[in-house]
């Protein structure tokens, strides 16, 4: 009986270790992806800085179009102020908070 329990315990420990290793590998992959996303020297679809710049440009364009439609000023300071009302969403703050809670 004792030998059976020892064997069961050893198997359970090995299974746990295997699952833990799998989880750690997954966390490493997520951190790698996060680093790619935040890198400012990338030119691919991962580039978060590019996405932020594109977001700002689109917001400014939307403001220009709304001001044209409403016959308002198209001066840069007016459209900048309008665009600033719609900042880039902080979606990766959630990712960082979640990763911090896992570690």
Coordinates of C-alpha atoms in Angstrom, one line a residue:
X1 CA 0.0 0.0 0.0
X2 CA 2.8 2.4 0.9
X3 CA 4.6 1.7 -2.3
X4 CA 1.4 2.4 -4.3
X5 CA 0.9 5.7 -2.6
X6 CA 4.5 6.6 -3.2
X7 CA 4.1 5.8 -6.9
X8 CA 0.9 7.9 -7.2
X9 CA 2.6 10.8 -5.4
X10 CA 5.6 10.6 -7.7
X11 CA 3.3 10.6 -10.8
X12 CA 1.3 13.5 -9.4
X13 CA 4.4 15.5 -8.8
X14 CA 5.7 14.8 -12.4
X15 CA 2.3 15.8 -13.9
X16 CA 2.3 19.0 -11.8
X17 CA 5.8 19.8 -12.9
X18 CA 4.9 19.2 -16.6
X19 CA 1.9 21.5 -16.3
X20 CA 3.9 24.2 -14.5
X21 CA 6.6 24.1 -17.2
X22 CA 4.0 24.4 -19.9
X23 CA 2.5 27.5 -18.1
X24 CA 5.9 29.1 -17.7
X25 CA 6.6 28.6 -21.4
X26 CA 3.3 30.2 -22.2
X27 CA 4.1 33.2 -20.0
X28 CA 7.5 33.6 -21.6
X29 CA 5.8 33.7 -25.0
X30 CA 3.4 36.4 -23.8
X31 CA 6.2 38.5 -22.5
X32 CA 8.1 38.1 -25.8
X33 CA 5.0 39.3 -27.7
X34 CA 4.6 42.2 -25.3
X35 CA 8.2 43.3 -25.9
X36 CA 7.7 43.1 -29.6
X37 CA 4.5 45.2 -29.4
X38 CA 6.3 47.9 -27.3
X39 CA 9.4 48.1 -29.4
X40 CA 9.7 51.4 -31.1
X41 CA 12.0 50.2 -33.9
X42 CA 9.7 47.8 -35.5
X43 CA 8.0 48.2 -38.8
X44 CA 5.6 45.3 -38.7
X45 CA 2.1 44.8 -37.4
X46 CA 3.4 44.5 -33.8
X47 CA 4.5 48.1 -33.6
X48 CA 2.5 49.8 -30.8
X49 CA 4.2 53.2 -31.4
X50 CA 3.1 53.1 -35.0
X51 CA -0.5 52.2 -33.9
X52 CA -0.5 55.1 -31.5
X53 CA 0.7 57.5 -34.3
X54 CA -1.9 56.2 -36.7
X55 CA -4.6 56.6 -34.0
X56 CA -3.7 60.2 -33.5
X57 CA -3.6 60.9 -37.2
X58 CA -7.1 59.4 -37.7
X59 CA -8.5 61.3 -34.7
X60 CA -7.1 64.5 -36.2
X61 CA -8.5 63.7 -39.6
X62 CA -12.0 63.0 -38.1
X63 CA -11.8 66.3 -36.3
X64 CA -10.9 68.1 -39.5
X65 CA -13.8 66.4 -41.3
X66 CA -16.3 67.3 -38.5
X67 CA -15.1 70.9 -38.5
X68 CA -15.5 71.1 -42.3
X69 CA -19.0 69.7 -42.1
X70 CA -19.9 72.1 -39.3
X71 CA -18.1 75.1 -41.0
X72 CA -15.7 75.5 -38.1
X73 CA -12.1 76.4 -37.9
X74 CA -9.5 74.1 -39.4
X75 CA -6.5 75.7 -37.6
X76 CA -4.0 73.2 -36.2
X77 CA -4.5 74.1 -32.5
X78 CA -8.3 73.6 -32.9
X79 CA -8.0 70.2 -34.5
X80 CA -5.3 69.1 -32.1
X81 CA -7.5 70.0 -29.1
X82 CA -10.4 68.0 -30.7
X83 CA -8.1 65.0 -31.3
X84 CA -6.8 65.1 -27.8
X85 CA -10.4 64.5 -26.6
X86 CA -10.0 60.9 -28.0
X87 CA -6.7 59.5 -26.7
X88 CA -5.3 56.2 -27.6
X89 CA -6.9 53.4 -25.5
X90 CA -4.6 52.0 -22.9
X91 CA -5.2 48.3 -23.7
X92 CA -1.8 47.2 -22.7
X93 CA -2.1 48.6 -19.2
X94 CA -4.4 45.7 -18.6
X95 CA -1.9 43.2 -20.0
X96 CA 0.9 44.6 -17.8
X97 CA -1.4 44.5 -14.7
X98 CA -2.4 40.9 -15.5
X99 CA 1.2 39.8 -16.1
X100 CA 2.3 41.5 -12.8
X101 CA -0.3 39.5 -10.9
X102 CA 0.9 36.2 -12.4
X103 CA 4.5 36.7 -11.6

